[in-house]
Short mmCIF file of C-alpha atoms in Angstrom, two decimals:
data_model
loop_
_atom_site.label_atom_id
_atom_site.label_comp_id
_atom_site.label_asym_id
_atom_site.label_seq_id
_atom_site.Cartn_x
_atom_site.Cartn_y
_atom_site.Cartn_z
CA MET A 1 180.81 232.25 79.42
CA PRO A 2 177.38 231.13 80.72
CA ALA A 3 174.18 232.85 79.65
CA LEU A 4 173.20 235.11 82.53
CA HIS A 5 171.46 238.24 81.39
CA ASP A 6 168.03 239.19 80.12
CA ALA A 7 168.56 241.61 77.23
CA ALA A 8 165.06 243.11 77.40
CA GLN A 9 165.34 243.68 81.15
CA GLN A 10 168.60 245.59 80.69
CA ALA A 11 166.95 247.72 78.00
CA ARG A 12 164.08 248.45 80.40
CA ASN A 13 166.55 249.45 83.12
CA LEU A 14 168.26 251.85 80.72
CA ARG A 15 164.92 253.24 79.57
CA GLN A 16 163.92 253.98 83.17
CA VAL A 17 167.16 255.87 83.76
CA LEU A 18 166.77 257.97 80.61
CA GLN A 19 163.12 258.82 81.36
CA ASP A 20 163.76 259.84 84.97
CA ASP A 21 163.30 263.61 85.32
CA LYS A 22 164.37 263.78 88.99
CA GLN A 23 167.95 262.43 88.92
CA ARG A 24 170.94 264.12 87.32
CA ILE A 25 171.67 262.64 83.89
CA GLY A 26 174.82 262.85 81.80
CA CYS A 27 175.91 261.39 78.47
CA PHE A 28 179.53 260.63 77.61
CA LEU A 29 179.62 260.45 73.81
CA GLY A 30 182.80 259.46 71.99
CA ALA A 31 184.33 259.29 68.54
CA GLY A 32 182.09 256.42 67.48
CA CYS A 33 179.00 258.63 67.50
CA PRO A 34 179.58 260.31 64.10
CA LEU A 35 179.75 256.80 62.63
CA GLY A 36 176.17 256.40 63.87
CA ILE A 37 174.93 258.88 61.27
CA TYR A 38 173.21 256.64 58.72
CA ASP A 39 171.89 257.38 55.25
CA ALA A 40 168.37 258.75 54.84
CA ALA A 41 166.94 255.24 54.54
CA GLY A 42 168.65 254.20 57.79
CA ASN A 43 170.52 251.32 56.15
CA SER A 44 174.21 252.06 56.75
CA SER A 45 176.67 254.60 58.13
CA ILE A 46 177.74 257.41 55.82
CA VAL A 47 181.03 257.71 57.80
CA LEU A 48 180.64 261.47 58.05
CA ILE A 49 183.71 261.78 60.30
CA PRO A 50 186.27 258.96 60.60
CA ALA A 51 187.12 257.25 63.87
CA VAL A 52 190.55 257.82 65.39
CA VAL A 53 192.34 254.99 63.56
CA GLU A 54 191.21 256.18 60.13
CA LEU A 55 191.80 259.79 61.17
CA THR A 56 195.40 258.90 62.05
CA LYS A 57 195.92 257.43 58.58
CA ARG A 58 194.46 260.51 56.90
CA VAL A 59 196.66 262.86 58.94
CA ALA A 60 199.76 260.85 57.98
CA ALA A 61 198.72 260.96 54.32
CA GLY A 62 198.14 264.71 54.54
CA LEU A 63 201.62 265.26 56.01
CA LEU A 64 203.20 263.25 53.19
CA ALA A 65 201.22 265.20 50.59
CA SER A 66 202.40 268.47 52.10
CA ASP A 67 206.05 267.32 52.00
CA ASN A 68 205.67 266.26 48.36
CA ALA A 69 204.02 269.48 47.23
CA PRO A 70 205.98 271.47 44.62
CA GLY A 71 208.53 273.73 46.27
CA SER A 72 207.98 272.27 49.73
CA THR A 73 210.99 271.84 52.04
CA SER A 74 209.04 270.47 55.01
CA LYS A 75 209.81 267.14 56.69
CA PHE A 76 206.50 266.64 58.42
CA LYS A 77 206.11 262.94 57.59
CA ALA A 78 209.63 262.00 58.68
CA ASN A 79 209.16 263.84 61.99
CA TRP A 80 205.75 262.22 62.44
CA ASP A 81 207.25 258.77 61.88
CA GLY A 82 209.94 259.46 64.48
CA LEU A 83 207.31 260.40 67.05
CA CYS A 84 205.23 257.32 66.21
CA VAL A 85 208.20 255.09 67.02
CA GLU A 86 208.86 257.01 70.25
CA CYS A 87 205.30 256.75 71.61
CA LYS A 88 204.35 253.26 70.37
CA PRO A 89 202.12 251.69 73.05
CA ALA A 90 203.32 248.73 75.10
CA ASP A 91 200.74 246.46 73.43
CA ASP A 92 202.61 247.07 70.13
CA LYS A 93 199.58 248.65 68.47
CA ASP A 94 200.10 251.58 66.17
CA PRO A 95 199.87 254.91 68.03
CA THR A 96 196.93 257.16 67.23
CA VAL A 97 197.07 260.82 66.32
CA GLU A 98 196.17 261.62 69.92
CA ASP A 99 199.15 259.60 71.20
CA VAL A 100 201.45 261.45 68.81
CA LEU A 101 200.12 264.89 69.78
CA THR A 102 200.62 264.17 73.46
CA GLU A 103 204.22 263.03 72.86
CA LEU A 104 204.88 265.99 70.59
CA ARG A 105 203.63 268.53 73.12
CA THR A 106 205.51 266.89 75.97
CA LEU A 107 208.75 267.30 74.04
CA ALA A 108 207.90 270.83 72.93
CA ASN A 109 207.31 271.98 76.52
CA ARG A 110 210.61 270.66 77.90
CA ARG A 111 213.30 272.97 79.19
CA GLY A 112 216.27 273.78 77.02
CA SER A 113 216.65 274.13 73.28
CA ALA A 114 218.48 270.94 72.31
CA GLU A 115 217.14 268.94 69.38
CA ILE A 116 215.11 265.83 70.22
CA LEU A 117 214.68 263.06 67.65
CA GLY A 118 216.34 265.40 65.16
CA MET A 119 213.67 268.09 65.72
CA THR A 120 214.04 271.60 67.07
CA LYS A 121 211.30 273.22 69.10
CA LYS A 122 210.23 275.09 65.97
CA ASP A 123 209.99 271.80 64.06
CA LEU A 124 207.74 270.44 66.81
CA SER A 125 205.60 273.58 66.82
CA ASP A 126 205.22 273.55 63.03
CA LEU A 127 204.26 269.87 63.08
CA ASP A 128 201.71 270.50 65.84
CA ASP A 129 200.10 273.28 63.78
CA LYS A 130 200.00 271.14 60.65
CA VAL A 131 198.49 268.12 62.40
CA CYS A 132 195.80 270.29 64.01
CA ALA A 133 194.99 271.89 60.65
CA LEU A 134 194.57 268.46 59.03
CA ILE A 135 192.34 267.26 61.88
CA ALA A 136 190.20 270.38 61.62
CA THR A 137 189.73 269.76 57.89
CA GLU A 138 188.41 266.26 58.58
CA MET A 139 186.13 267.47 61.40
CA ARG A 140 184.57 270.40 59.56
CA LYS A 141 181.43 268.56 58.44
CA LEU A 142 177.75 269.48 58.52
CA LEU A 143 174.93 267.27 59.73
CA PRO A 144 172.78 265.95 56.89
CA GLU A 145 169.48 267.72 56.30
CA TYR A 146 167.40 264.60 57.01
CA ARG A 147 166.70 263.34 60.53
CA SER A 148 169.69 261.50 62.02
CA SER A 149 170.83 260.13 65.38
CA TYR A 150 172.06 263.59 66.43
CA ASN A 151 168.63 265.11 65.77
CA ARG A 152 166.98 262.36 67.78
CA PHE A 153 169.41 262.90 70.63
CA ALA A 154 168.70 266.63 70.68
CA SER A 155 164.95 265.96 70.59
CA TRP A 156 165.31 263.73 73.65
CA ILE A 157 167.20 266.53 75.42
CA GLY A 158 164.36 268.97 74.75
CA GLY A 159 161.51 266.49 75.11
CA ILE A 160 161.94 265.67 78.82
CA HIS A 161 161.71 268.46 81.38
CA ARG A 162 164.18 267.76 84.19
CA GLU A 163 164.91 269.21 87.59
CA PHE A 164 168.61 269.25 86.69
CA PRO A 165 170.23 270.14 83.35
CA ALA A 166 171.43 267.33 81.13
CA GLU A 167 175.21 267.27 80.73
CA ILE A 168 177.05 266.12 77.60
CA PHE A 169 180.70 265.13 77.87
CA THR A 170 182.58 264.49 74.64
CA PRO A 171 186.20 264.14 73.57
CA ASN A 172 185.16 264.89 69.98
CA TYR A 173 186.52 268.02 68.24
CA ASP A 174 183.67 268.34 65.73
CA LEU A 175 180.63 270.63 65.97
CA LEU A 176 177.90 268.05 65.37
CA PHE A 177 176.32 268.32 68.83
CA GLU A 178 176.29 272.10 68.57
CA GLN A 179 174.56 271.87 65.20
CA ALA A 180 171.93 269.45 66.49
CA LEU A 181 171.13 271.53 69.58
CA GLU A 182 170.92 274.75 67.59
CA ARG A 183 168.66 273.30 64.92
CA HIS A 184 165.88 272.53 67.41
CA PRO A 185 166.74 275.16 68.99
CA LEU A 186 167.90 274.25 72.51
CA PRO A 187 170.00 276.59 74.70
CA HIS A 188 173.30 275.17 75.86
CA PHE A 189 176.41 276.33 77.69
CA ASP A 190 179.96 275.23 76.83
CA GLY A 191 182.06 277.38 79.16
CA PHE A 192 182.29 280.42 76.87
CA VAL A 193 180.59 283.78 77.47
CA GLY A 194 180.14 286.89 75.32
CA SER A 195 178.58 287.56 71.93
CA ARG A 196 181.00 288.97 69.33
CA GLU A 197 183.91 286.69 70.21
CA PRO A 198 182.94 284.52 73.21
CA TRP A 199 185.80 283.69 75.55
CA PHE A 200 186.38 280.83 77.98
CA ASP A 201 185.28 281.94 81.46
CA LEU A 202 186.29 279.71 84.33
CA ALA A 203 184.22 281.64 86.89
CA SER A 204 180.95 280.91 85.05
CA ILE A 205 181.77 277.21 85.12
CA GLU A 206 182.82 277.03 88.74
CA HIS A 207 179.87 279.06 90.06
CA ASP A 208 177.41 277.42 87.64
CA ALA A 209 175.70 280.77 87.10
CA ILE A 210 173.73 279.50 84.08
CA PRO A 211 169.95 278.75 83.96
CA ALA A 212 169.18 275.14 84.90
CA ARG A 213 167.23 274.59 81.67
CA TRP A 214 170.39 275.05 79.62
CA THR A 215 172.14 271.84 78.59
CA ARG A 216 175.81 271.71 79.55
CA LEU A 217 178.20 270.73 76.74
CA TRP A 218 181.73 269.92 77.91
CA LYS A 219 184.30 269.30 75.14
CA LEU A 220 187.02 267.40 76.98
CA HIS A 221 189.62 267.52 74.19
CA GLY A 222 188.84 270.96 72.83
CA SER A 223 187.16 271.94 69.58
CA ILE A 224 187.98 273.01 66.04
CA ASN A 225 186.34 276.39 66.75
CA TRP A 226 188.42 277.15 69.85
CA GLU A 227 191.19 279.62 69.12
CA LYS A 228 194.07 280.95 71.20
CA SER A 229 193.91 284.75 71.24
CA GLU A 230 196.76 287.02 72.32
CA GLU A 231 196.23 290.78 72.62
CA THR A 232 197.57 293.75 74.55
CA VAL A 233 195.14 295.70 76.75
CA ASN A 234 196.40 298.82 78.56
CA GLY A 235 199.95 297.68 78.04
CA THR A 236 199.32 294.18 79.46
CA LYS A 237 199.54 291.09 77.30
CA ILE A 238 196.43 288.93 77.72
CA THR A 239 196.08 285.36 76.47
CA ARG A 240 192.58 283.96 76.17
CA VAL A 241 190.80 281.07 74.52
CA VAL A 242 187.91 282.24 72.34
CA ARG A 243 185.19 280.46 70.40
CA VAL A 244 184.92 281.67 66.82
CA THR A 245 182.19 281.31 64.22
CA ARG A 246 184.69 281.28 61.38
CA GLU A 247 187.47 278.73 61.02
CA ALA A 248 190.07 278.99 63.77
CA ALA A 249 193.21 280.75 62.53
CA GLU A 250 196.05 278.57 61.30
CA GLY A 251 198.31 277.57 64.16
CA LYS A 252 195.80 278.62 66.83
CA VAL A 253 193.16 275.87 66.78
CA MET A 254 192.76 274.38 70.26
CA ILE A 255 192.35 270.61 70.17
CA PHE A 256 193.51 267.83 72.46
CA PRO A 257 195.09 268.57 75.85
CA SER A 258 198.77 268.32 76.65
CA HIS A 259 198.08 267.87 80.39
CA LEU A 260 201.26 269.78 81.15
CA LYS A 261 200.63 272.94 83.10
CA TYR A 262 198.28 275.65 84.31
CA ASP A 263 198.17 278.87 82.32
CA GLN A 264 197.64 282.47 83.41
CA SER A 265 193.88 282.02 83.76
CA ARG A 266 194.57 279.33 86.38
CA ARG A 267 193.60 276.37 84.24
CA MET A 268 193.71 275.46 80.61
CA PRO A 269 190.18 274.84 79.25
CA TYR A 270 190.89 271.12 78.95
CA LEU A 271 191.58 270.76 82.65
CA ALA A 272 188.47 272.74 83.52
CA MET A 273 186.42 270.45 81.26
CA LEU A 274 187.79 267.38 83.04
CA ASP A 275 186.88 269.03 86.33
CA ARG A 276 183.27 269.15 85.15
CA LEU A 277 183.37 265.40 84.58
CA ARG A 278 184.77 264.93 88.10
CA ALA A 279 182.17 267.27 89.57
CA PHE A 280 179.36 265.32 87.90
CA PHE A 281 179.89 262.47 90.39
CA HIS A 282 180.06 264.71 93.46
CA GLY A 283 177.20 265.12 95.91
CA GLU A 284 174.91 262.88 97.91
CA ASP A 285 172.50 262.10 95.07
CA ALA A 286 172.67 259.31 92.49
CA PRO A 287 173.81 260.72 89.12
CA ARG A 288 173.41 258.55 86.02
CA LEU A 289 175.93 258.54 83.17
CA VAL A 290 175.32 256.84 79.81
CA VAL A 291 178.39 256.16 77.64
CA CYS A 292 178.10 255.58 73.88
CA GLY A 293 180.65 255.64 71.06
CA TYR A 294 183.61 255.42 73.46
CA SER A 295 185.92 252.38 73.64
CA PHE A 296 187.62 253.21 76.97
CA LEU A 297 191.05 253.59 75.35
CA ASP A 298 191.94 256.99 76.89
CA ASP A 299 193.55 256.32 80.27
CA HIS A 300 193.20 259.88 81.54
CA LEU A 301 189.45 259.83 80.88
CA ASN A 302 189.01 256.32 82.29
CA GLU A 303 190.72 257.44 85.49
CA VAL A 304 188.23 260.27 86.00
CA LEU A 305 185.24 258.04 85.23
CA LEU A 306 186.34 255.23 87.53
CA ASP A 307 187.37 257.56 90.36
CA GLY A 308 183.93 259.16 90.17
CA LEU A 309 182.16 255.80 90.37
CA ARG A 310 184.34 254.68 93.28
CA GLY A 311 183.83 257.95 95.14
CA ASN A 312 180.04 257.91 94.80
CA ARG A 313 178.62 254.42 95.19
CA LYS A 314 175.13 255.76 94.44
CA ALA A 315 176.23 256.84 90.97
CA GLN A 316 175.57 254.51 88.07
CA CYS A 317 177.15 254.26 84.63
CA PHE A 318 175.82 252.39 81.59
CA ALA A 319 178.50 251.73 78.96
CA LEU A 320 176.95 250.89 75.57
CA MET A 321 179.55 249.09 73.47
CA TYR A 322 179.40 248.73 69.70
CA SER A 323 180.75 245.17 69.36
CA GLY A 324 181.05 242.04 71.52
CA LEU A 325 182.43 241.73 75.04
CA GLU A 326 185.65 240.15 73.78
CA GLN A 327 186.40 243.25 71.70
CA HIS A 328 186.23 245.48 74.80
CA PRO A 329 188.44 243.81 77.43
CA ARG A 330 189.25 247.06 79.24
CA VAL A 331 185.73 248.08 80.12
CA VAL A 332 184.78 244.47 80.90
CA ASP A 333 187.66 244.29 83.38
CA TYR A 334 186.61 247.62 84.91
CA ALA A 335 182.98 246.49 85.26
CA ILE A 336 183.91 243.15 86.84
CA ARG A 337 185.62 245.14 89.60
CA GLN A 338 183.16 248.06 89.77
CA SER A 339 179.59 247.14 90.67
CA ASN A 340 178.03 250.47 89.61
CA LEU A 341 179.40 250.16 86.07
CA THR A 342 177.09 248.21 83.75
CA VAL A 343 178.31 247.19 80.29
CA LEU A 344 175.82 246.39 77.52
CA ALA A 345 177.70 244.97 74.54
CA ARG A 346 176.40 243.40 71.36
CA ASP A 347 176.54 239.78 72.54
CA GLY A 348 176.45 240.09 76.33
CA ALA A 349 176.66 242.28 79.38
CA VAL A 350 178.42 242.88 82.68
CA VAL A 351 175.86 243.62 85.38
CA GLY A 352 176.67 243.78 89.09
CA THR A 353 180.24 242.57 88.33
CA ARG A 354 178.89 239.45 86.54
CA ALA A 355 179.85 238.98 82.90
CA GLY A 356 177.67 236.82 80.71
CA ARG A 357 175.88 236.34 77.41
CA TYR A 358 172.25 237.25 76.84
CA ARG A 359 169.83 234.39 77.38
CA SER A 360 168.00 233.09 74.33
CA GLY A 361 164.48 234.42 73.98
CA THR A 362 165.06 237.56 76.05
CA ILE A 363 164.78 240.35 73.50
CA GLY A 364 161.15 241.05 74.36
CA GLY A 365 158.47 242.26 71.96
CA ASP A 366 158.13 245.06 69.44
CA GLU A 367 158.95 247.71 72.05
CA HIS A 368 162.59 246.59 71.85
CA THR A 369 162.86 246.64 68.05
CA PRO A 370 165.23 247.37 66.31
CA TRP A 371 167.91 247.80 68.97
CA LEU A 372 167.39 244.25 70.28
CA ILE A 373 167.40 241.53 67.65
CA GLU A 374 167.96 237.80 67.32
CA GLU A 375 170.34 236.31 64.78
CA ALA A 376 172.05 233.03 63.91
CA VAL A 377 175.58 232.76 65.27
CA ALA A 378 178.34 230.57 63.87
CA GLY A 379 179.00 227.52 66.04
CA CYS A 380 175.58 227.59 67.69
CA ASP A 381 172.50 225.50 67.05
CA PRO A 382 171.01 227.07 63.89
CA LYS A 383 167.54 226.57 65.37
CA GLU A 384 168.46 228.66 68.40
CA LEU A 385 168.80 232.34 67.56
CA GLN A 386 171.02 234.44 69.82
CA PRO A 387 170.01 237.85 71.26
CA ARG A 388 172.03 240.83 70.05
CA CYS A 389 172.00 244.36 71.43
CA ARG A 390 172.73 247.26 69.03
CA LEU A 391 172.47 250.14 71.51
CA GLY A 392 176.23 250.73 71.26
CA ASP A 393 175.60 252.00 67.73
CA PHE A 394 174.63 255.68 68.07
CA HIS A 395 172.12 255.26 65.23
CA TYR A 396 170.12 252.70 67.20
CA PHE A 397 170.67 254.56 70.47
CA GLY A 398 169.03 257.56 68.79
CA LEU A 399 166.04 255.43 67.79
CA PHE A 400 165.86 254.17 71.37
CA LEU A 401 165.79 257.75 72.67
CA GLU A 402 163.16 258.70 70.13
CA GLN A 403 160.79 256.12 71.56
CA LEU A 404 161.21 257.56 75.07
CA TYR A 405 159.65 260.92 74.27
CA GLY A 406 157.28 259.82 71.52
CA GLY A 407 159.22 260.83 68.44
CA SER A 408 159.24 263.98 66.36
CA ASN A 409 155.82 265.13 67.63
CA HIS A 410 157.60 266.20 70.81
CA ASP A 411 160.54 267.94 69.15
CA ALA A 412 161.32 271.40 70.36
CA GLN A 413 159.88 273.91 67.92
CA PRO A 414 161.60 277.15 66.85
CA THR A 415 160.30 280.23 68.59
CA VAL A 416 159.54 283.51 66.84
#
């Protein structure tokens, strides 16, 4: 792959997009972002919340521990293993917890009551509840007290006054973005209205009847503090999704979509959240979307992103990838065919459908430190250092954002 791209120039292009206060800006932030929370010295990740592969292993271990508990008669692990075999991807990789949940819920919502894979509908429902409970346990973490990438991201949100609200799209179940926004404090809207027990309100989303200065936070796969609520009002049974301040009740936590059907409120929250991602690309203007911490492994999300870019040629997407181009073949292939998708990986980029390495000597000066560096690479001339981009690491992306608004001096301050 020939050297084609100037690393510093791509960083400048990204900086211009993130500083622009006239265009609509959105950030798509995936499961890799919690790994970008470093220790107080900024040396290494504290792995506050595991990525999906490690999460899958922990869920499987938790199911086995539950089966082996004294007096337990459950068969969670055996049922889990059966589903893993059933939904194994075509590339022969091990399925993730998200793959298993989708398969589980597809089977649970079928017609009839016959057993499938040796499981009744109750077995499937019990396994669903247990998996969700284990995920919620792993996700229920607090941001560290010291300044981290999430604090820097929130400071950037509040430090630039825009004509249009910033929009955050995330498939993450955790509450780290909510914590960061509330600590500053910055008002935000996530589709729920009310005070004692806020409920999901589709009308507020569709009519966008929220002040423009409020950041929009769209949780595409649900959240550990979403709970399914069923109550009877004037003799009529009402089912709602509510956001709770306590832990969601066992068996009612709302995470990851099944993509199966509309409910009585016209749309499940997940589908409404995806609609917000679709709507982001609509219009005659040129929206900008920055992707970080996401490896483009969810086909249903990729479809929405790519359809949006195809439908609005003025839109532009910057995908910041943690490792090298060869480790991200999907997004590289997408970008080669989609001119308004730019990929900035550790060792190279895809710009204007052209894939290539960074040219030597193109990391610029101190303004690009520490997210652009030079390092020796095996197999290359040891006298010729190679440019490396670390913006795909949410820690360094946070430092990059901090430079845009001048650092903590411009942080939003609590009001009295």
